PDB file of C-alpha atoms in Angstrom:
ATOM      1  CA  MET U   1      25.737 -18.302  22.054  1.00  0.00           C
ATOM      2  CA  ALA U   2      23.643 -19.160  18.980  1.00  0.00           C
ATOM      3  CA  ALA U   3      25.149 -20.641  15.833  1.00  0.00           C
ATOM      4  CA  ALA U   4      27.023 -18.164  13.647  1.00  0.00           C
ATOM      5  CA  SER U   5      24.709 -18.886  10.708  1.00  0.00           C
ATOM      6  CA  LEU U   6      21.876 -17.205  12.618  1.00  0.00           C
ATOM      7  CA  TYR U   7      23.605 -13.841  12.354  1.00  0.00           C
ATOM      8  CA  ALA U   8      23.869 -11.421   9.468  1.00  0.00           C
ATOM      9  CA  PRO U   9      27.249 -11.559   7.716  1.00  0.00           C
ATOM     10  CA  ILE U  10      29.915  -8.998   8.546  1.00  0.00           C
ATOM     11  CA  CYS U  11      29.939  -6.302   5.869  1.00  0.00           C
ATOM     12  CA  PRO U  12      32.878  -4.052   4.945  1.00  0.00           C
ATOM     13  CA  HIS U  13      33.565  -1.360   7.520  1.00  0.00           C
ATOM     14  CA  ASP U  14      36.237   1.061   8.685  1.00  0.00           C
ATOM     15  CA  SER U  15      38.166   1.047  11.928  1.00  0.00           C
ATOM     16  CA  ILE U  16      36.796   2.590  15.108  1.00  0.00           C
ATOM     17  CA  GLU U  17      37.339   6.360  15.101  1.00  0.00           C
ATOM     18  CA  GLU U  18      37.050   8.684  18.082  1.00  0.00           C
ATOM     19  CA  ILE U  19      35.146  11.746  16.850  1.00  0.00           C
ATOM     20  CA  PHE U  20      34.695  13.504  20.212  1.00  0.00           C
ATOM     21  CA  SER U  21      35.860  12.681  23.712  1.00  0.00           C
ATOM     22  CA  ASP U  22      34.442   9.233  24.582  1.00  0.00           C
ATOM     23  CA  ILE U  23      32.305   9.216  21.424  1.00  0.00           C
ATOM     24  CA  TYR U  24      33.305   6.897  18.608  1.00  0.00           C
ATOM     25  CA  MET U  25      32.099   6.137  15.093  1.00  0.00           C
ATOM     26  CA  VAL U  26      32.342   3.141  12.803  1.00  0.00           C
ATOM     27  CA  ARG U  27      31.542   3.741   9.155  1.00  0.00           C
ATOM     28  CA  GLY U  28      30.366   0.514   7.593  1.00  0.00           C
ATOM     29  CA  SER U  29      27.869  -0.940   5.171  1.00  0.00           C
ATOM     30  CA  ILE U  30      24.974  -3.292   4.659  1.00  0.00           C
ATOM     31  CA  GLN U  31      24.186  -5.488   1.672  1.00  0.00           C
ATOM     32  CA  LEU U  32      20.570  -4.713   0.763  1.00  0.00           C
ATOM     33  CA  ASN U  33      20.419  -7.370  -1.965  1.00  0.00           C
ATOM     34  CA  PRO U  34      22.900  -9.200  -4.226  1.00  0.00           C
ATOM     35  CA  PHE U  35      23.459  -6.018  -6.246  1.00  0.00           C
ATOM     36  CA  VAL U  36      23.281  -3.042  -3.880  1.00  0.00           C
ATOM     37  CA  ARG U  37      25.447  -2.226  -0.860  1.00  0.00           C
ATOM     38  CA  ILE U  38      24.957   1.061   1.000  1.00  0.00           C
ATOM     39  CA  SER U  39      26.628   2.811   3.903  1.00  0.00           C
ATOM     40  CA  ARG U  40      25.702   2.174   7.529  1.00  0.00           C
ATOM     41  CA  ASN U  41      27.112   3.778  10.667  1.00  0.00           C
ATOM     42  CA  MET U  42      27.396   2.915  14.339  1.00  0.00           C
ATOM     43  CA  ALA U  43      28.050   5.354  17.162  1.00  0.00           C
ATOM     44  CA  VAL U  44      29.630   4.260  20.429  1.00  0.00           C
ATOM     45  CA  ILE U  45      29.365   6.324  23.611  1.00  0.00           C
ATOM     46  CA  ARG U  46      31.553   5.521  26.593  1.00  0.00           C
ATOM     47  CA  HIS U  47      30.541   6.553  30.099  1.00  0.00           C
ATOM     48  CA  GLU U  48      32.941   5.483  32.810  1.00  0.00           C
ATOM     49  CA  SER U  49      33.573   1.794  31.996  1.00  0.00           C
ATOM     50  CA  GLU U  50      30.362   1.153  30.022  1.00  0.00           C
ATOM     51  CA  LEU U  51      29.759   1.302  26.279  1.00  0.00           C
ATOM     52  CA  THR U  52      26.444   2.045  24.605  1.00  0.00           C
ATOM     53  CA  LEU U  53      26.268   1.118  20.924  1.00  0.00           C
ATOM     54  CA  ILE U  54      23.863   3.207  18.860  1.00  0.00           C
ATOM     55  CA  ASP U  55      22.345   1.298  15.897  1.00  0.00           C
ATOM     56  CA  PRO U  56      25.070  -1.353  16.196  1.00  0.00           C
ATOM     57  CA  ILE U  57      27.135  -2.887  13.434  1.00  0.00           C
ATOM     58  CA  ARG U  58      28.836  -6.253  13.816  1.00  0.00           C
ATOM     59  CA  LEU U  59      32.592  -5.834  13.494  1.00  0.00           C
ATOM     60  CA  ASP U  60      35.377  -8.073  12.267  1.00  0.00           C
ATOM     61  CA  GLU U  61      37.489  -9.849  14.864  1.00  0.00           C
ATOM     62  CA  LYS U  62      40.249  -7.217  15.007  1.00  0.00           C
ATOM     63  CA  ASN U  63      37.887  -4.295  15.499  1.00  0.00           C
ATOM     64  CA  GLU U  64      35.678  -6.204  17.911  1.00  0.00           C
ATOM     65  CA  GLU U  65      38.727  -6.795  20.069  1.00  0.00           C
ATOM     66  CA  GLN U  66      39.523  -3.087  19.902  1.00  0.00           C
ATOM     67  CA  LEU U  67      35.937  -2.240  20.849  1.00  0.00           C
ATOM     68  CA  CYS U  68      36.212  -4.437  23.920  1.00  0.00           C
ATOM     69  CA  THR U  69      39.321  -2.591  25.053  1.00  0.00           C
ATOM     70  CA  LEU U  70      37.278   0.624  25.274  1.00  0.00           C
ATOM     71  CA  GLY U  71      34.979  -0.761  27.973  1.00  0.00           C
ATOM     72  CA  GLU U  72      32.170  -3.186  28.707  1.00  0.00           C
ATOM     73  CA  ILE U  73      29.545  -3.407  25.963  1.00  0.00           C
ATOM     74  CA  LYS U  74      26.627  -2.847  28.292  1.00  0.00           C
ATOM     75  CA  ARG U  75      23.727  -1.983  26.012  1.00  0.00           C
ATOM     76  CA  ILE U  76      22.660  -1.367  22.452  1.00  0.00           C
ATOM     77  CA  LEU U  77      20.300   1.437  21.534  1.00  0.00           C
ATOM     78  CA  ARG U  78      18.166   0.996  18.436  1.00  0.00           C
ATOM     79  CA  LEU U  79      16.893   4.412  17.327  1.00  0.00           C
ATOM     80  CA  GLY U  80      14.848   3.270  14.333  1.00  0.00           C
ATOM     81  CA  PRO U  81      12.642   0.293  13.469  1.00  0.00           C
ATOM     82  CA  PHE U  82      14.332  -0.461  10.138  1.00  0.00           C
ATOM     83  CA  HIS U  83      17.688  -1.198  11.771  1.00  0.00           C
ATOM     84  CA  GLY U  84      18.541  -4.207  13.882  1.00  0.00           C
ATOM     85  CA  ALA U  85      20.267  -6.759  11.654  1.00  0.00           C
ATOM     86  CA  ASP U  86      23.107  -7.157  14.157  1.00  0.00           C
ATOM     87  CA  ASP U  87      21.186  -6.722  17.414  1.00  0.00           C
ATOM     88  CA  ARG U  88      20.813 -10.465  18.005  1.00  0.00           C
ATOM     89  CA  TYR U  89      24.574 -10.956  17.677  1.00  0.00           C
ATOM     90  CA  TYR U  90      25.365  -8.418  20.401  1.00  0.00           C
ATOM     91  CA  VAL U  91      22.623  -9.674  22.706  1.00  0.00           C
ATOM     92  CA  ASP U  92      23.931 -13.243  22.418  1.00  0.00           C
ATOM     93  CA  ARG U  93      27.661 -12.526  22.328  1.00  0.00           C
ATOM     94  CA  PHE U  94      27.847  -9.873  25.050  1.00  0.00           C
ATOM     95  CA  GLU U  95      24.530 -10.346  26.890  1.00  0.00           C
ATOM     96  CA  THR U  96      23.734  -6.698  26.303  1.00  0.00           C
ATOM     97  CA  GLU U  97      20.486  -4.947  27.063  1.00  0.00           C
ATOM     98  CA  LEU U  98      18.496  -3.721  24.061  1.00  0.00           C
ATOM     99  CA  TRP U  99      16.911  -0.297  24.444  1.00  0.00           C
ATOM    100  CA  ALA U 100      14.514   0.999  21.788  1.00  0.00           C
ATOM    101  CA  PRO U 101      11.600   3.421  21.402  1.00  0.00           C
ATOM    102  CA  GLY U 102       9.320   0.506  20.554  1.00  0.00           C
ATOM    103  CA  LEU U 103       8.939  -2.784  18.741  1.00  0.00           C
ATOM    104  CA  SER U 104      10.230  -3.280  15.210  1.00  0.00           C
ATOM    105  CA  GLU U 105       8.203  -5.000  12.502  1.00  0.00           C
ATOM    106  CA  ALA U 106      11.380  -5.595  10.456  1.00  0.00           C
ATOM    107  CA  TYR U 107      13.396  -6.963  13.402  1.00  0.00           C
ATOM    108  CA  PRO U 108      10.995  -8.301  16.040  1.00  0.00           C
ATOM    109  CA  ASP U 109      13.725 -10.517  17.523  1.00  0.00           C
ATOM    110  CA  PRO U 110      15.227  -9.717  19.891  1.00  0.00           C
ATOM    111  CA  ALA U 111      12.520  -7.712  21.580  1.00  0.00           C
ATOM    112  CA  PRO U 112      13.676  -4.639  23.511  1.00  0.00           C
ATOM    113  CA  ASP U 113      14.512  -5.071  27.187  1.00  0.00           C
ATOM    114  CA  ARG U 114      13.496  -1.450  27.724  1.00  0.00           C
ATOM    115  CA  ILE U 115      11.042   0.663  25.780  1.00  0.00           C
ATOM    116  CA  ILE U 116      12.271   4.221  26.089  1.00  0.00           C
ATOM    117  CA  ASP U 117      10.727   7.654  25.655  1.00  0.00           C
ATOM    118  CA  PRO U 118      11.873  11.213  26.397  1.00  0.00           C
ATOM    119  CA  ASP U 119      11.076  10.730  30.096  1.00  0.00           C
ATOM    120  CA  THR U 120      13.239   7.615  30.440  1.00  0.00           C
ATOM    121  CA  PRO U 121      16.379   8.232  32.538  1.00  0.00           C
ATOM    122  CA  LEU U 122      19.321   7.599  30.253  1.00  0.00           C
ATOM    123  CA  PRO U 123      22.615   6.050  31.395  1.00  0.00           C
ATOM    124  CA  LEU U 124      24.490   8.674  29.372  1.00  0.00           C
ATOM    125  CA  PRO U 125      25.399  12.079  30.815  1.00  0.00           C
ATOM    126  CA  ASP U 126      24.306  15.125  28.818  1.00  0.00           C
ATOM    127  CA  ALA U 127      22.037  13.052  26.555  1.00  0.00           C
ATOM    128  CA  ARG U 128      18.422  13.739  25.596  1.00  0.00           C
ATOM    129  CA  LEU U 129      16.052  11.514  23.654  1.00  0.00           C
ATOM    130  CA  PHE U 130      13.770  12.924  20.961  1.00  0.00           C
ATOM    131  CA  ARG U 131      10.810  10.804  19.922  1.00  0.00           C
ATOM    132  CA  PHE U 132       9.028  11.417  16.633  1.00  0.00           C
ATOM    133  CA  GLU U 133       5.312  11.566  17.371  1.00  0.00           C
ATOM    134  CA  GLY U 134       2.639  10.463  14.913  1.00  0.00           C
ATOM    135  CA  THR U 135       4.796   8.039  12.915  1.00  0.00           C
ATOM    136  CA  THR U 136       3.578   4.629  11.808  1.00  0.00           C
ATOM    137  CA  GLN U 137       6.394   3.005  13.819  1.00  0.00           C
ATOM    138  CA  PRO U 138       8.435   4.398  16.718  1.00  0.00           C
ATOM    139  CA  GLU U 139      11.638   6.265  15.914  1.00  0.00           C
ATOM    140  CA  SER U 140      13.871   8.485  18.015  1.00  0.00           C
ATOM    141  CA  ALA U 141      16.970  10.661  17.811  1.00  0.00           C
ATOM    142  CA  LEU U 142      19.581  11.152  20.507  1.00  0.00           C
ATOM    143  CA  LEU U 143      21.234  14.469  21.313  1.00  0.00           C
ATOM    144  CA  VAL U 144      24.543  14.509  23.187  1.00  0.00           C
ATOM    145  CA  GLU U 145      24.716  18.008  24.612  1.00  0.00           C
ATOM    146  CA  ARG U 146      28.439  18.696  24.594  1.00  0.00           C
ATOM    147  CA  ASP U 147      31.082  19.653  22.062  1.00  0.00           C
ATOM    148  CA  GLY U 148      28.471  21.929  20.521  1.00  0.00           C
ATOM    149  CA  GLY U 149      25.825  19.219  20.445  1.00  0.00           C
ATOM    150  CA  LEU U 150      25.944  15.957  18.486  1.00  0.00           C
ATOM    151  CA  LEU U 151      22.637  14.763  17.030  1.00  0.00           C
ATOM    152  CA  LEU U 152      22.451  11.020  16.388  1.00  0.00           C
ATOM    153  CA  THR U 153      19.719   9.905  14.014  1.00  0.00           C
ATOM    154  CA  CYS U 154      18.748   6.690  12.301  1.00  0.00           C
ATOM    155  CA  ASP U 155      16.866   7.009   8.996  1.00  0.00           C
ATOM    156  CA  ALA U 156      14.814  10.171   9.523  1.00  0.00           C
ATOM    157  CA  ILE U 157      17.685  12.571   8.817  1.00  0.00           C
ATOM    158  CA  GLN U 158      20.739  11.500   6.845  1.00  0.00           C
ATOM    159  CA  HIS U 159      23.842  13.293   5.612  1.00  0.00           C
ATOM    160  CA  TYR U 160      25.970  12.327   2.620  1.00  0.00           C
ATOM    161  CA  GLY U 161      29.288  14.113   2.318  1.00  0.00           C
ATOM    162  CA  ASP U 162      30.732  11.265   0.241  1.00  0.00           C
ATOM    163  CA  ASN U 163      29.845   7.870  -1.206  1.00  0.00           C
ATOM    164  CA  ARG U 164      32.063   5.762   1.021  1.00  0.00           C
ATOM    165  CA  HIS U 165      30.855   2.149   1.347  1.00  0.00           C
ATOM    166  CA  ASN U 166      28.200   2.575  -1.345  1.00  0.00           C
ATOM    167  CA  ASN U 167      29.009   0.205  -4.178  1.00  0.00           C
ATOM    168  CA  TRP U 168      29.044   1.423  -7.782  1.00  0.00           C
ATOM    169  CA  LEU U 169      25.362   0.670  -8.397  1.00  0.00           C
ATOM    170  CA  ALA U 170      24.286   2.454  -5.213  1.00  0.00           C
ATOM    171  CA  ARG U 171      26.401   5.472  -6.190  1.00  0.00           C
ATOM    172  CA  ILE U 172      24.553   5.690  -9.491  1.00  0.00           C
ATOM    173  CA  MET U 173      21.107   5.139  -7.966  1.00  0.00           C
ATOM    174  CA  MET U 174      21.235   7.285  -4.839  1.00  0.00           C
ATOM    175  CA  PRO U 175      20.790  10.759  -6.379  1.00  0.00           C
ATOM    176  CA  PHE U 176      17.854   9.543  -8.466  1.00  0.00           C
ATOM    177  CA  ILE U 177      15.937   8.155  -5.479  1.00  0.00           C
ATOM    178  CA  GLY U 178      16.340  11.180  -3.263  1.00  0.00           C
ATOM    179  CA  PHE U 179      19.808  10.828  -1.714  1.00  0.00           C
ATOM    180  CA  PRO U 180      22.128  13.487  -3.186  1.00  0.00           C
ATOM    181  CA  LYS U 181      25.374  14.546  -1.514  1.00  0.00           C
ATOM    182  CA  THR U 182      23.839  16.730   1.171  1.00  0.00           C
ATOM    183  CA  THR U 183      21.637  16.474   4.263  1.00  0.00           C
ATOM    184  CA  VAL U 184      18.228  14.953   3.560  1.00  0.00           C
ATOM    185  CA  ILE U 185      15.034  13.939   5.259  1.00  0.00           C
ATOM    186  CA  GLY U 186      15.069  10.258   4.312  1.00  0.00           C
ATOM    187  CA  PRO U 187      12.522  10.085   1.464  1.00  0.00           C
ATOM    188  CA  ILE U 188      11.852   6.358   1.778  1.00  0.00           C
ATOM    189  CA  TRP U 189      11.607   6.689   5.561  1.00  0.00           C
ATOM    190  CA  LEU U 190       9.213   9.610   5.195  1.00  0.00           C
ATOM    191  CA  LYS U 191       6.927   7.659   2.882  1.00  0.00           C
ATOM    192  CA  LEU U 192       6.852   4.593   5.128  1.00  0.00           C
ATOM    193  CA  MET U 193       6.512   6.477   8.419  1.00  0.00           C
ATOM    194  CA  THR U 194       3.901   9.093   7.514  1.00  0.00           C
ATOM    195  CA  PRO U 195       0.297   7.998   8.112  1.00  0.00           C
ATOM    196  CA  GLU U 196      -2.043   8.480   5.166  1.00  0.00           C
ATOM    197  CA  GLY U 197      -3.229  12.056   4.938  1.00  0.00           C
ATOM    198  CA  ALA U 198      -0.825  13.255   7.656  1.00  0.00           C
ATOM    199  CA  SER U 199       2.379  15.283   7.737  1.00  0.00           C
ATOM    200  CA  LEU U 200       5.457  14.956   9.922  1.00  0.00           C
ATOM    201  CA  GLU U 201       6.676  18.484   9.227  1.00  0.00           C
ATOM    202  CA  SER U 202       5.846  19.695  12.733  1.00  0.00           C
ATOM    203  CA  GLU U 203       8.000  16.946  14.239  1.00  0.00           C
ATOM    204  CA  PHE U 204      11.028  17.963  12.215  1.00  0.00           C
ATOM    205  CA  ARG U 205      10.428  21.630  13.050  1.00  0.00           C
ATOM    206  CA  ARG U 206      10.251  20.628  16.712  1.00  0.00           C
ATOM    207  CA  LEU U 207      13.561  18.782  16.448  1.00  0.00           C
ATOM    208  CA  ALA U 208      15.089  21.814  14.721  1.00  0.00           C
ATOM    209  CA  GLY U 209      14.296  23.736  17.886  1.00  0.00           C
ATOM    210  CA  TRP U 210      17.038  21.769  19.644  1.00  0.00           C
ATOM    211  CA  ARG U 211      20.615  23.085  19.600  1.00  0.00           C
ATOM    212  CA  PHE U 212      23.271  20.964  17.876  1.00  0.00           C
ATOM    213  CA  ALA U 213      26.277  21.578  15.677  1.00  0.00           C
ATOM    214  CA  HIS U 214      27.101  18.069  14.471  1.00  0.00           C
ATOM    215  CA  LEU U 215      25.135  15.211  12.934  1.00  0.00           C
ATOM    216  CA  LEU U 216      25.831  11.501  12.623  1.00  0.00           C
ATOM    217  CA  SER U 217      23.090   9.383  11.101  1.00  0.00           C
ATOM    218  CA  ALA U 218      22.937   5.639  10.576  1.00  0.00           C
ATOM    219  CA  HIS U 219      23.791   6.218   6.897  1.00  0.00           C
ATOM    220  CA  GLY U 220      26.171   8.539   5.106  1.00  0.00           C
ATOM    221  CA  SER U 221      28.921  10.535   6.789  1.00  0.00           C
ATOM    222  CA  LEU U 222      29.592  12.691   9.838  1.00  0.00           C
ATOM    223  CA  LEU U 223      28.683  16.350   9.452  1.00  0.00           C
ATOM    224  CA  ARG U 224      30.637  18.690  11.709  1.00  0.00           C
ATOM    225  CA  ASP U 225      29.851  22.260  12.757  1.00  0.00           C
ATOM    226  CA  ASP U 226      27.144  23.140  10.191  1.00  0.00           C
ATOM    227  CA  ALA U 227      24.615  20.444  11.039  1.00  0.00           C
ATOM    228  CA  HIS U 228      21.813  22.598  12.431  1.00  0.00           C
ATOM    229  CA  ALA U 229      21.628  24.897   9.427  1.00  0.00           C
ATOM    230  CA  SER U 230      21.968  21.930   7.074  1.00  0.00           C
ATOM    231  CA  VAL U 231      19.103  20.097   8.789  1.00  0.00           C
ATOM    232  CA  GLU U 232      16.920  23.204   8.549  1.00  0.00           C
ATOM    233  CA  ARG U 233      17.587  23.393   4.812  1.00  0.00           C
ATOM    234  CA  ALA U 234      16.716  19.702   4.459  1.00  0.00           C
ATOM    235  CA  ILE U 235      13.417  20.287   6.274  1.00  0.00           C
ATOM    236  CA  ASP U 236      12.588  23.214   3.982  1.00  0.00           C
ATOM    237  CA  ARG U 237      13.248  21.057   0.917  1.00  0.00           C
ATOM    238  CA  ALA U 238      11.184  18.149   2.225  1.00  0.00           C
ATOM    239  CA  PHE U 239       8.287  20.382   3.289  1.00  0.00           C
ATOM    240  CA  PRO U 240       8.234  23.377   0.930  1.00  0.00           C
ATOM    241  CA  ARG U 241       6.026  26.145   2.192  1.00  0.00           C
ATOM    242  CA  ARG U 242       3.388  27.415  -0.170  1.00  0.00           C
ATOM    243  CA  LYS U 243       3.555  31.045  -1.157  1.00  0.00           C
ATOM    244  CA  SER U 244       0.486  33.039  -0.179  1.00  0.00           C
TER     245      SER U 244
END
């Protein structure tokens, strides 16, 4: 195992919470700079004795021990290229596989063990992978098709029901930079991921064609029951249709 100084520091986070059968959530945070700390979430899916961590967060010792009691940490799944600060820790500490839709410019190390696309067989029952086409870097979403459908996203779609784990400066800033308390198409993500002169509206409309009731993104809070309608409203706000 590499020296501890090589890893990102552990940021404040909550305890592990089971949100559906064999699906868990950790609400945590990441320190963007000395002044701003924002929310960050990890999902954990258990199948038989194996755990898959979605956009993983490094946990404190107590919660890491609890995580290990749930099963073997077999793999981590990075949905988006702008996440990955704690991937190296899990790869070194637990010798996990890293699955991702492609390489990350922000976090090139570790490189994915498996590059995945919608045709890749997933080790999770009732799960489907959505890949955004035409983006400047690869990003995916994961749909778990039970309990009404749980959509897991990274930065593309985010939901803010509260300001938990955002520090005071982030709470002031967020509404002014496009992150009010609702479901949003990530405005910074959209700017960075849209090629010049292109639009990603059709990709979000395609995703809205999938059935899901709940949403958990890598930032913000869990949205239960009303997620599909809320995502559709977010798409309409991000891509307003011109009146004829």
